[in-house]
Amino acid sequence: FGRYLRWLLLTLAAVALVFISNHLLLFVLGWIAISLALHQLLMFYPDRPRAALAAHKKFLLARVAEASLLTAFYLLWQQHGSAHIDTILAAYQAPAQLSLSEQIAAVLIALSALLHAGVINLGGFLLILFAPLFLQVAAAQWLVLVVAGLTTVLAALIMTTRISVKVRLAWSTSAQMGLM
């Protein structure tokens, strides 16, 4: 119980860090800490093969999401010369001609939000936080629209074919997140 509680509290502390951070580096550190702590929770019973397989898949997707987020944040830092999120977002309050690196950063943020498989609403939080940039890049919007739309439809259809309530709930949650 103590081991479980430590990893759960670390996860919650990392979520709080992500929510309150105004610095790109702190945001990424919190994002990575969430993923690593959740991995430990998923592997709480390492002798369960299905749990290990799910944790392995989540681990791989999380690393891709983190690499995308790190690259996006590096591009934004390079473009603005600041790592403060409010300073960066202030530049996007009015429509502007965006550089290629800013557009790539928006697409990478969208990709990171789509791939994040940890705290259910964290991908949505990321998109809302960076909405001033995200709303100016059509490619990022289309990426989210297509992937979220397919996720919603496919997960809802798969959910209807499952017998186990637990599995139906998992697919229902996936469909809900696609919709959100």
mmCIF file of N, CA and C in Angstrom, residues 48-173:
data_model
loop_
_atom_site.group_PDB
_atom_site.id
_atom_site.type_symbol
_atom_site.label_atom_id
_atom_site.label_comp_id
_atom_site.label_asym_id
_atom_site.label_seq_id
_atom_site.Cartn_x
_atom_site.Cartn_y
_atom_site.Cartn_z
ATOM 1 N N ARG A 48 1.614 -9.791 -14.097
ATOM 2 C CA ARG A 48 0.431 -9.881 -14.952
ATOM 3 C C ARG A 48 0.816 -9.504 -16.380
ATOM 4 N N PRO A 49 0.801 -10.474 -17.297
ATOM 5 C CA PRO A 49 1.275 -10.213 -18.664
ATOM 6 C C PRO A 49 0.484 -9.122 -19.390
ATOM 7 N N ARG A 50 -0.827 -9.072 -19.213
ATOM 8 C CA ARG A 50 -1.620 -8.055 -19.905
ATOM 9 C C ARG A 50 -1.316 -6.655 -19.374
ATOM 10 N N ALA A 51 -1.075 -6.565 -18.076
ATOM 11 C CA ALA A 51 -0.713 -5.267 -17.497
ATOM 12 C C ALA A 51 0.652 -4.829 -18.014
ATOM 13 N N ALA A 52 1.580 -5.777 -18.105
ATOM 14 C CA ALA A 52 2.920 -5.449 -18.619
ATOM 15 C C ALA A 52 2.863 -5.021 -20.076
ATOM 16 N N LEU A 53 2.034 -5.682 -20.868
ATOM 17 C CA LEU A 53 1.897 -5.308 -22.275
ATOM 18 C C LEU A 53 1.299 -3.915 -22.412
ATOM 19 N N ALA A 54 0.265 -3.628 -21.646
ATOM 20 C CA ALA A 54 -0.355 -2.296 -21.686
ATOM 21 C C ALA A 54 0.631 -1.229 -21.229
ATOM 22 N N ALA A 55 1.380 -1.515 -20.194
ATOM 23 C CA ALA A 55 2.366 -0.557 -19.694
ATOM 24 C C ALA A 55 3.463 -0.325 -20.724
ATOM 25 N N HIS A 56 3.875 -1.369 -21.419
ATOM 26 C CA HIS A 56 4.916 -1.236 -22.437
ATOM 27 C C HIS A 56 4.427 -0.361 -23.592
ATOM 28 N N LYS A 57 3.215 -0.588 -24.056
ATOM 29 C CA LYS A 57 2.645 0.229 -25.135
ATOM 30 C C LYS A 57 2.541 1.686 -24.705
ATOM 31 N N LYS A 58 2.040 1.905 -23.497
ATOM 32 C CA LYS A 58 1.908 3.270 -22.985
ATOM 33 C C LYS A 58 3.283 3.923 -22.844
ATOM 34 N N PHE A 59 4.261 3.157 -22.421
ATOM 35 C CA PHE A 59 5.616 3.674 -22.245
ATOM 36 C C PHE A 59 6.179 4.174 -23.581
ATOM 37 N N LEU A 60 5.994 3.381 -24.637
ATOM 38 C CA LEU A 60 6.505 3.773 -25.957
ATOM 39 C C LEU A 60 5.791 5.013 -26.495
ATOM 40 N N LEU A 61 4.464 5.045 -26.395
ATOM 41 C CA LEU A 61 3.720 6.212 -26.867
ATOM 42 C C LEU A 61 4.065 7.465 -26.063
ATOM 43 N N ALA A 62 4.279 7.281 -24.777
ATOM 44 C CA ALA A 62 4.628 8.421 -23.926
ATOM 45 C C ALA A 62 5.965 9.028 -24.330
ATOM 46 N N ARG A 63 6.943 8.192 -24.695
ATOM 47 C CA ARG A 63 8.243 8.728 -25.112
ATOM 48 C C ARG A 63 8.102 9.529 -26.412
ATOM 49 N N VAL A 64 7.272 9.066 -27.343
ATOM 50 C CA VAL A 64 7.041 9.818 -28.579
ATOM 51 C C VAL A 64 6.354 11.150 -28.264
ATOM 52 N N ALA A 65 5.370 11.114 -27.373
ATOM 53 C CA ALA A 65 4.674 12.343 -26.968
ATOM 54 C C ALA A 65 5.643 13.320 -26.314
ATOM 55 N N GLU A 66 6.513 12.816 -25.459
ATOM 56 C CA GLU A 66 7.478 13.684 -24.778
ATOM 57 C C GLU A 66 8.489 14.267 -25.754
ATOM 58 N N ALA A 67 8.942 13.460 -26.708
ATOM 59 C CA ALA A 67 9.873 13.969 -27.721
ATOM 60 C C ALA A 67 9.204 15.050 -28.564
ATOM 61 N N SER A 68 7.947 14.854 -28.895
ATOM 62 C CA SER A 68 7.201 15.862 -29.656
ATOM 63 C C SER A 68 7.073 17.152 -28.855
ATOM 64 N N LEU A 69 6.722 17.009 -27.590
ATOM 65 C CA LEU A 69 6.551 18.192 -26.744
ATOM 66 C C LEU A 69 7.870 18.925 -26.532
ATOM 67 N N LEU A 70 8.943 18.182 -26.284
ATOM 68 C CA LEU A 70 10.262 18.804 -26.109
ATOM 69 C C LEU A 70 10.696 19.556 -27.370
ATOM 70 N N THR A 71 10.479 18.950 -28.525
ATOM 71 C CA THR A 71 10.843 19.604 -29.785
ATOM 72 C C THR A 71 10.007 20.855 -30.000
ATOM 73 N N ALA A 72 8.705 20.755 -29.753
ATOM 74 C CA ALA A 72 7.825 21.917 -29.902
ATOM 75 C C ALA A 72 8.255 23.050 -28.972
ATOM 76 N N PHE A 73 8.539 22.713 -27.734
ATOM 77 C CA PHE A 73 8.943 23.741 -26.778
ATOM 78 C C PHE A 73 10.291 24.347 -27.148
ATOM 79 N N TYR A 74 11.194 23.537 -27.660
ATOM 80 C CA TYR A 74 12.480 24.072 -28.106
ATOM 81 C C TYR A 74 12.273 25.062 -29.251
ATOM 82 N N LEU A 75 11.431 24.707 -30.201
ATOM 83 C CA LEU A 75 11.151 25.608 -31.327
ATOM 84 C C LEU A 75 10.519 26.916 -30.854
ATOM 85 N N LEU A 76 9.603 26.826 -29.898
ATOM 86 C CA LEU A 76 8.972 28.043 -29.368
ATOM 87 C C LEU A 76 9.973 28.894 -28.583
ATOM 88 N N TRP A 77 10.808 28.243 -27.800
ATOM 89 C CA TRP A 77 11.830 28.979 -27.051
ATOM 90 C C TRP A 77 12.794 29.677 -28.008
ATOM 91 N N GLN A 78 13.188 28.955 -29.050
ATOM 92 C CA GLN A 78 14.102 29.521 -30.044
ATOM 93 C C GLN A 78 13.464 30.709 -30.771
ATOM 94 N N GLN A 79 12.183 30.600 -31.055
ATOM 95 C CA GLN A 79 11.474 31.660 -31.784
ATOM 96 C C GLN A 79 11.285 32.905 -30.919
ATOM 97 N N HIS A 80 10.972 32.716 -29.640
ATOM 98 C CA HIS A 80 10.596 33.845 -28.776
ATOM 99 C C HIS A 80 11.689 34.283 -27.813
ATOM 100 N N GLY A 81 12.701 33.461 -27.637
ATOM 101 C CA GLY A 81 13.769 33.822 -26.714
ATOM 102 C C GLY A 81 13.341 33.807 -25.258
ATOM 103 N N SER A 82 12.245 33.142 -24.972
ATOM 104 C CA SER A 82 11.741 33.056 -23.604
ATOM 105 C C SER A 82 11.173 31.662 -23.376
ATOM 106 N N ALA A 83 11.298 31.202 -22.161
ATOM 107 C CA ALA A 83 10.716 29.917 -21.799
ATOM 108 C C ALA A 83 9.456 30.092 -20.958
ATOM 109 N N HIS A 84 9.017 31.326 -20.780
ATOM 110 C CA HIS A 84 7.800 31.585 -20.018
ATOM 111 C C HIS A 84 6.590 31.441 -20.933
ATOM 112 N N ILE A 85 5.680 30.602 -20.529
ATOM 113 C CA ILE A 85 4.525 30.277 -21.369
ATOM 114 C C ILE A 85 3.673 31.510 -21.635
ATOM 115 N N ASP A 86 3.442 32.335 -20.626
ATOM 116 C CA ASP A 86 2.608 33.523 -20.850
ATOM 117 C C ASP A 86 3.239 34.492 -21.840
ATOM 118 N N THR A 87 4.552 34.609 -21.823
ATOM 119 C CA THR A 87 5.248 35.480 -22.773
ATOM 120 C C THR A 87 5.106 34.937 -24.195
ATOM 121 N N ILE A 88 5.252 33.654 -24.342
ATOM 122 C CA ILE A 88 5.129 33.027 -25.663
ATOM 123 C C ILE A 88 3.711 33.186 -26.189
ATOM 124 N N LEU A 89 2.721 32.906 -25.345
ATOM 125 C CA LEU A 89 1.333 32.958 -25.794
ATOM 126 C C LEU A 89 0.862 34.378 -26.080
ATOM 127 N N ALA A 90 1.478 35.350 -25.444
ATOM 128 C CA ALA A 90 1.112 36.746 -25.706
ATOM 129 C C ALA A 90 1.365 37.126 -27.160
ATOM 130 N N ALA A 91 2.317 36.468 -27.788
ATOM 131 C CA ALA A 91 2.637 36.763 -29.185
ATOM 132 C C ALA A 91 1.556 36.274 -30.143
ATOM 133 N N TYR A 92 0.652 35.415 -29.672
ATOM 134 C CA TYR A 92 -0.360 34.828 -30.548
ATOM 135 C C TYR A 92 -1.771 35.316 -30.248
ATOM 136 N N GLN A 93 -1.894 36.378 -29.492
ATOM 137 C CA GLN A 93 -3.223 36.870 -29.146
ATOM 138 C C GLN A 93 -3.961 37.438 -30.353
ATOM 139 N N ALA A 94 -3.212 37.967 -31.290
ATOM 140 C CA ALA A 94 -3.806 38.468 -32.535
ATOM 141 C C ALA A 94 -3.295 37.599 -33.679
ATOM 142 N N PRO A 95 -4.124 37.402 -34.703
ATOM 143 C CA PRO A 95 -3.650 36.608 -35.849
ATOM 144 C C PRO A 95 -2.377 37.202 -36.439
ATOM 145 N N ALA A 96 -1.451 36.327 -36.768
ATOM 146 C CA ALA A 96 -0.163 36.784 -37.288
ATOM 147 C C ALA A 96 0.344 35.776 -38.313
ATOM 148 N N GLN A 97 1.293 36.208 -39.108
ATOM 149 C CA GLN A 97 1.954 35.306 -40.047
ATOM 150 C C GLN A 97 2.964 34.487 -39.255
ATOM 151 N N LEU A 98 2.758 33.186 -39.173
ATOM 152 C CA LEU A 98 3.617 32.340 -38.363
ATOM 153 C C LEU A 98 4.754 31.778 -39.197
ATOM 154 N N SER A 99 5.899 31.637 -38.543
ATOM 155 C CA SER A 99 7.049 31.030 -39.209
ATOM 156 C C SER A 99 6.815 29.523 -39.315
ATOM 157 N N LEU A 100 7.632 28.883 -40.126
ATOM 158 C CA LEU A 100 7.525 27.431 -40.276
ATOM 159 C C LEU A 100 7.779 26.725 -38.946
ATOM 160 N N SER A 101 8.738 27.212 -38.161
ATOM 161 C CA SER A 101 9.037 26.560 -36.873
ATOM 162 C C SER A 101 7.856 26.689 -35.904
ATOM 163 N N GLU A 102 7.133 27.801 -35.946
ATOM 164 C CA GLU A 102 5.954 27.953 -35.092
ATOM 165 C C GLU A 102 4.840 27.003 -35.527
ATOM 166 N N GLN A 103 4.678 26.837 -36.825
ATOM 167 C CA GLN A 103 3.662 25.917 -37.329
ATOM 168 C C GLN A 103 4.013 24.476 -36.971
ATOM 169 N N ILE A 104 5.275 24.135 -37.107
ATOM 170 C CA ILE A 104 5.721 22.788 -36.721
ATOM 171 C C ILE A 104 5.511 22.577 -35.223
ATOM 172 N N ALA A 105 5.809 23.589 -34.418
ATOM 173 C CA ALA A 105 5.614 23.491 -32.972
ATOM 174 C C ALA A 105 4.144 23.232 -32.646
ATOM 175 N N ALA A 106 3.236 23.915 -33.342
ATOM 176 C CA ALA A 106 1.803 23.705 -33.098
ATOM 177 C C ALA A 106 1.386 22.279 -33.454
ATOM 178 N N VAL A 107 1.886 21.760 -34.559
ATOM 179 C CA VAL A 107 1.558 20.382 -34.955
ATOM 180 C C VAL A 107 2.135 19.390 -33.948
ATOM 181 N N LEU A 108 3.348 19.636 -33.471
ATOM 182 C CA LEU A 108 3.962 18.742 -32.486
ATOM 183 C C LEU A 108 3.223 18.791 -31.147
ATOM 184 N N ILE A 109 2.724 19.954 -30.768
ATOM 185 C CA ILE A 109 1.927 20.063 -29.545
ATOM 186 C C ILE A 109 0.638 19.260 -29.709
ATOM 187 N N ALA A 110 0.008 19.372 -30.876
ATOM 188 C CA ALA A 110 -1.209 18.603 -31.143
ATOM 189 C C ALA A 110 -0.913 17.104 -31.104
ATOM 190 N N LEU A 111 0.190 16.699 -31.709
ATOM 191 C CA LEU A 111 0.575 15.285 -31.712
ATOM 192 C C LEU A 111 0.826 14.791 -30.291
ATOM 193 N N SER A 112 1.518 15.590 -29.500
ATOM 194 C CA SER A 112 1.800 15.231 -28.112
ATOM 195 C C SER A 112 0.504 15.080 -27.314
ATOM 196 N N ALA A 113 -0.444 15.993 -27.557
ATOM 197 C CA ALA A 113 -1.731 15.923 -26.856
ATOM 198 C C ALA A 113 -2.491 14.656 -27.249
ATOM 199 N N LEU A 114 -2.411 14.283 -28.516
ATOM 200 C CA LEU A 114 -3.105 13.082 -28.981
ATOM 201 C C LEU A 114 -2.467 11.800 -28.454
ATOM 202 N N LEU A 115 -1.168 11.808 -28.306
ATOM 203 C CA LEU A 115 -0.460 10.603 -27.882
ATOM 204 C C LEU A 115 -0.403 10.423 -26.375
ATOM 205 N N HIS A 116 -0.669 11.472 -25.623
ATOM 206 C CA HIS A 116 -0.548 11.358 -24.175
ATOM 207 C C HIS A 116 -1.591 10.383 -23.654
ATOM 208 N N ALA A 117 -1.129 9.326 -23.043
ATOM 209 C CA ALA A 117 -2.026 8.274 -22.564
ATOM 210 C C ALA A 117 -1.932 8.129 -21.057
ATOM 211 N N GLY A 118 -1.829 9.228 -20.389
ATOM 212 C CA GLY A 118 -1.704 9.173 -18.940
ATOM 213 C C GLY A 118 -2.952 9.712 -18.287
ATOM 214 N N VAL A 119 -2.861 10.892 -17.756
ATOM 215 C CA VAL A 119 -4.008 11.540 -17.151
ATOM 216 C C VAL A 119 -4.969 11.896 -18.287
ATOM 217 N N ILE A 120 -6.197 11.475 -18.189
ATOM 218 C CA ILE A 120 -7.124 11.492 -19.319
ATOM 219 C C ILE A 120 -7.291 12.874 -19.940
ATOM 220 N N ASN A 121 -7.427 13.907 -19.166
ATOM 221 C CA ASN A 121 -7.684 15.234 -19.729
ATOM 222 C C ASN A 121 -6.436 16.072 -19.961
ATOM 223 N N LEU A 122 -5.263 15.516 -19.764
ATOM 224 C CA LEU A 122 -4.046 16.319 -19.885
ATOM 225 C C LEU A 122 -3.781 16.754 -21.322
ATOM 226 N N GLY A 123 -4.091 15.926 -22.304
ATOM 227 C CA GLY A 123 -3.940 16.318 -23.700
ATOM 228 C C GLY A 123 -4.840 17.485 -24.036
ATOM 229 N N GLY A 124 -6.067 17.446 -23.558
ATOM 230 C CA GLY A 124 -6.991 18.563 -23.751
ATOM 231 C C GLY A 124 -6.503 19.824 -23.073
ATOM 232 N N PHE A 125 -5.954 19.681 -21.872
ATOM 233 C CA PHE A 125 -5.389 20.836 -21.168
ATOM 234 C C PHE A 125 -4.259 21.464 -21.977
ATOM 235 N N LEU A 126 -3.408 20.633 -22.557
ATOM 236 C CA LEU A 126 -2.301 21.132 -23.371
ATOM 237 C C LEU A 126 -2.821 21.935 -24.560
ATOM 238 N N LEU A 127 -3.843 21.409 -25.238
ATOM 239 C CA LEU A 127 -4.404 22.127 -26.384
ATOM 240 C C LEU A 127 -5.074 23.431 -25.971
ATOM 241 N N ILE A 128 -5.763 23.415 -24.856
ATOM 242 C CA ILE A 128 -6.417 24.645 -24.383
ATOM 243 C C ILE A 128 -5.372 25.676 -23.970
ATOM 244 N N LEU A 129 -4.323 25.230 -23.285
ATOM 245 C CA LEU A 129 -3.273 26.147 -22.859
ATOM 246 C C LEU A 129 -2.621 26.838 -24.051
ATOM 247 N N PHE A 130 -2.330 26.064 -25.088
ATOM 248 C CA PHE A 130 -1.668 26.618 -26.262
ATOM 249 C C PHE A 130 -2.654 26.958 -27.382
ATOM 250 N N ALA A 131 -3.909 27.184 -27.027
ATOM 251 C CA ALA A 131 -4.946 27.514 -28.012
ATOM 252 C C ALA A 131 -4.612 28.744 -28.862
ATOM 253 N N PRO A 132 -4.022 29.812 -28.305
ATOM 254 C CA PRO A 132 -3.711 30.958 -29.166
ATOM 255 C C PRO A 132 -2.804 30.595 -30.350
ATOM 256 N N LEU A 133 -1.886 29.671 -30.154
ATOM 257 C CA LEU A 133 -1.034 29.191 -31.238
ATOM 258 C C LEU A 133 -1.769 28.151 -32.075
ATOM 259 N N PHE A 134 -2.378 27.191 -31.413
ATOM 260 C CA PHE A 134 -3.062 26.078 -32.073
ATOM 261 C C PHE A 134 -4.137 26.564 -33.052
ATOM 262 N N LEU A 135 -4.875 27.590 -32.674
ATOM 263 C CA LEU A 135 -5.964 28.086 -33.512
ATOM 264 C C LEU A 135 -5.485 28.801 -34.772
ATOM 265 N N GLN A 136 -4.202 29.076 -34.863
ATOM 266 C CA GLN A 136 -3.668 29.756 -36.044
ATOM 267 C C GLN A 136 -2.991 28.792 -37.019
ATOM 268 N N VAL A 137 -2.986 27.498 -36.701
ATOM 269 C CA VAL A 137 -2.306 26.522 -37.558
ATOM 270 C C VAL A 137 -3.327 25.469 -37.989
ATOM 271 N N ALA A 138 -3.768 25.565 -39.236
ATOM 272 C CA ALA A 138 -4.802 24.663 -39.751
ATOM 273 C C ALA A 138 -4.346 23.206 -39.734
ATOM 274 N N ALA A 139 -3.087 22.950 -40.021
ATOM 275 C CA ALA A 139 -2.594 21.563 -40.040
ATOM 276 C C ALA A 139 -2.746 20.913 -38.667
ATOM 277 N N ALA A 140 -2.473 21.646 -37.607
ATOM 278 C CA ALA A 140 -2.619 21.113 -36.253
ATOM 279 C C ALA A 140 -4.090 20.845 -35.938
ATOM 280 N N GLN A 141 -4.954 21.752 -36.359
ATOM 281 C CA GLN A 141 -6.386 21.571 -36.125
ATOM 282 C C GLN A 141 -6.918 20.352 -36.879
ATOM 283 N N TRP A 142 -6.501 20.198 -38.133
ATOM 284 C CA TRP A 142 -6.946 19.051 -38.923
ATOM 285 C C TRP A 142 -6.433 17.742 -38.338
ATOM 286 N N LEU A 143 -5.202 17.743 -37.868
ATOM 287 C CA LEU A 143 -4.648 16.541 -37.249
ATOM 288 C C LEU A 143 -5.509 16.107 -36.073
ATOM 289 N N VAL A 144 -5.828 17.046 -35.203
ATOM 290 C CA VAL A 144 -6.646 16.731 -34.035
ATOM 291 C C VAL A 144 -8.055 16.324 -34.461
ATOM 292 N N LEU A 145 -8.629 17.021 -35.414
ATOM 293 C CA LEU A 145 -9.985 16.714 -35.862
ATOM 294 C C LEU A 145 -10.082 15.306 -36.448
ATOM 295 N N VAL A 146 -9.157 14.955 -37.311
ATOM 296 C CA VAL A 146 -9.204 13.645 -37.956
ATOM 297 C C VAL A 146 -8.951 12.522 -36.950
ATOM 298 N N VAL A 147 -7.908 12.657 -36.158
ATOM 299 C CA VAL A 147 -7.583 11.591 -35.192
ATOM 300 C C VAL A 147 -8.680 11.481 -34.135
ATOM 301 N N ALA A 148 -9.149 12.606 -33.621
ATOM 302 C CA ALA A 148 -10.204 12.568 -32.603
ATOM 303 C C ALA A 148 -11.506 12.023 -33.184
ATOM 304 N N GLY A 149 -11.830 12.407 -34.397
ATOM 305 C CA GLY A 149 -13.048 11.897 -35.027
ATOM 306 C C GLY A 149 -13.003 10.394 -35.235
ATOM 307 N N LEU A 150 -11.880 9.906 -35.756
ATOM 308 C CA LEU A 150 -11.732 8.456 -35.953
ATOM 309 C C LEU A 150 -11.748 7.716 -34.616
ATOM 310 N N THR A 151 -11.092 8.283 -33.624
ATOM 311 C CA THR A 151 -11.079 7.669 -32.295
ATOM 312 C C THR A 151 -12.486 7.567 -31.729
ATOM 313 N N THR A 152 -13.253 8.635 -31.853
ATOM 314 C CA THR A 152 -14.622 8.643 -31.328
ATOM 315 C C THR A 152 -15.468 7.563 -31.980
ATOM 316 N N VAL A 153 -15.453 7.532 -33.295
ATOM 317 C CA VAL A 153 -16.298 6.583 -34.026
ATOM 318 C C VAL A 153 -15.850 5.138 -33.791
ATOM 319 N N LEU A 154 -14.560 4.876 -33.971
ATOM 320 C CA LEU A 154 -14.076 3.508 -33.822
ATOM 321 C C LEU A 154 -14.227 2.984 -32.397
ATOM 322 N N ALA A 155 -13.874 3.795 -31.422
ATOM 323 C CA ALA A 155 -13.984 3.346 -30.027
ATOM 324 C C ALA A 155 -15.441 3.098 -29.643
ATOM 325 N N ALA A 156 -16.344 3.946 -30.108
ATOM 326 C CA ALA A 156 -17.760 3.732 -29.807
ATOM 327 C C ALA A 156 -18.276 2.453 -30.462
ATOM 328 N N LEU A 157 -17.850 2.196 -31.688
ATOM 329 C CA LEU A 157 -18.269 0.963 -32.366
ATOM 330 C C LEU A 157 -17.691 -0.273 -31.689
ATOM 331 N N ILE A 158 -16.426 -0.218 -31.328
ATOM 332 C CA ILE A 158 -15.802 -1.358 -30.658
ATOM 333 C C ILE A 158 -16.460 -1.603 -29.302
ATOM 334 N N MET A 159 -16.800 -0.532 -28.600
ATOM 335 C CA MET A 159 -17.439 -0.654 -27.292
ATOM 336 C C MET A 159 -18.724 -1.477 -27.389
ATOM 337 N N THR A 160 -19.471 -1.297 -28.464
ATOM 338 C CA THR A 160 -20.741 -2.011 -28.586
ATOM 339 C C THR A 160 -20.566 -3.511 -28.796
ATOM 340 N N THR A 161 -19.365 -3.943 -29.142
ATOM 341 C CA THR A 161 -19.132 -5.369 -29.388
ATOM 342 C C THR A 161 -18.567 -6.092 -28.168
ATOM 343 N N ARG A 162 -18.269 -5.399 -27.118
ATOM 344 C CA ARG A 162 -17.639 -6.005 -25.939
ATOM 345 C C ARG A 162 -18.680 -6.432 -24.917
ATOM 346 N N ILE A 163 -18.393 -7.526 -24.250
ATOM 347 C CA ILE A 163 -19.321 -8.083 -23.259
ATOM 348 C C ILE A 163 -18.957 -7.594 -21.860
ATOM 349 N N SER A 164 -17.665 -7.591 -21.540
ATOM 350 C CA SER A 164 -17.196 -7.209 -20.209
ATOM 351 C C SER A 164 -17.471 -5.725 -19.948
ATOM 352 N N VAL A 165 -18.055 -5.446 -18.806
ATOM 353 C CA VAL A 165 -18.355 -4.062 -18.442
ATOM 354 C C VAL A 165 -17.074 -3.240 -18.328
ATOM 355 N N LYS A 166 -16.036 -3.843 -17.777
ATOM 356 C CA LYS A 166 -14.757 -3.144 -17.605
ATOM 357 C C LYS A 166 -14.167 -2.753 -18.968
ATOM 358 N N VAL A 167 -14.209 -3.657 -19.927
ATOM 359 C CA VAL A 167 -13.675 -3.380 -21.256
ATOM 360 C C VAL A 167 -14.555 -2.357 -21.981
ATOM 361 N N ARG A 168 -15.861 -2.475 -21.811
ATOM 362 C CA ARG A 168 -16.770 -1.489 -22.426
ATOM 363 C C ARG A 168 -16.504 -0.094 -21.872
ATOM 364 N N LEU A 169 -16.259 -0.014 -20.580
ATOM 365 C CA LEU A 169 -15.966 1.277 -19.959
ATOM 366 C C LEU A 169 -14.671 1.874 -20.515
ATOM 367 N N ALA A 170 -13.667 1.028 -20.725
ATOM 368 C CA ALA A 170 -12.400 1.511 -21.285
ATOM 369 C C ALA A 170 -12.607 2.071 -22.694
ATOM 370 N N TRP A 171 -13.348 1.353 -23.533
ATOM 371 C CA TRP A 171 -13.608 1.831 -24.888
ATOM 372 C C TRP A 171 -14.503 3.067 -24.878
ATOM 373 N N SER A 172 -15.436 3.105 -23.956
ATOM 374 C CA SER A 172 -16.314 4.278 -23.813
ATOM 375 C C SER A 172 -15.497 5.513 -23.436
ATOM 376 N N THR A 173 -14.526 5.332 -22.551
ATOM 377 C CA THR A 173 -13.651 6.445 -22.165
ATOM 378 C C THR A 173 -12.832 6.922 -23.338
#
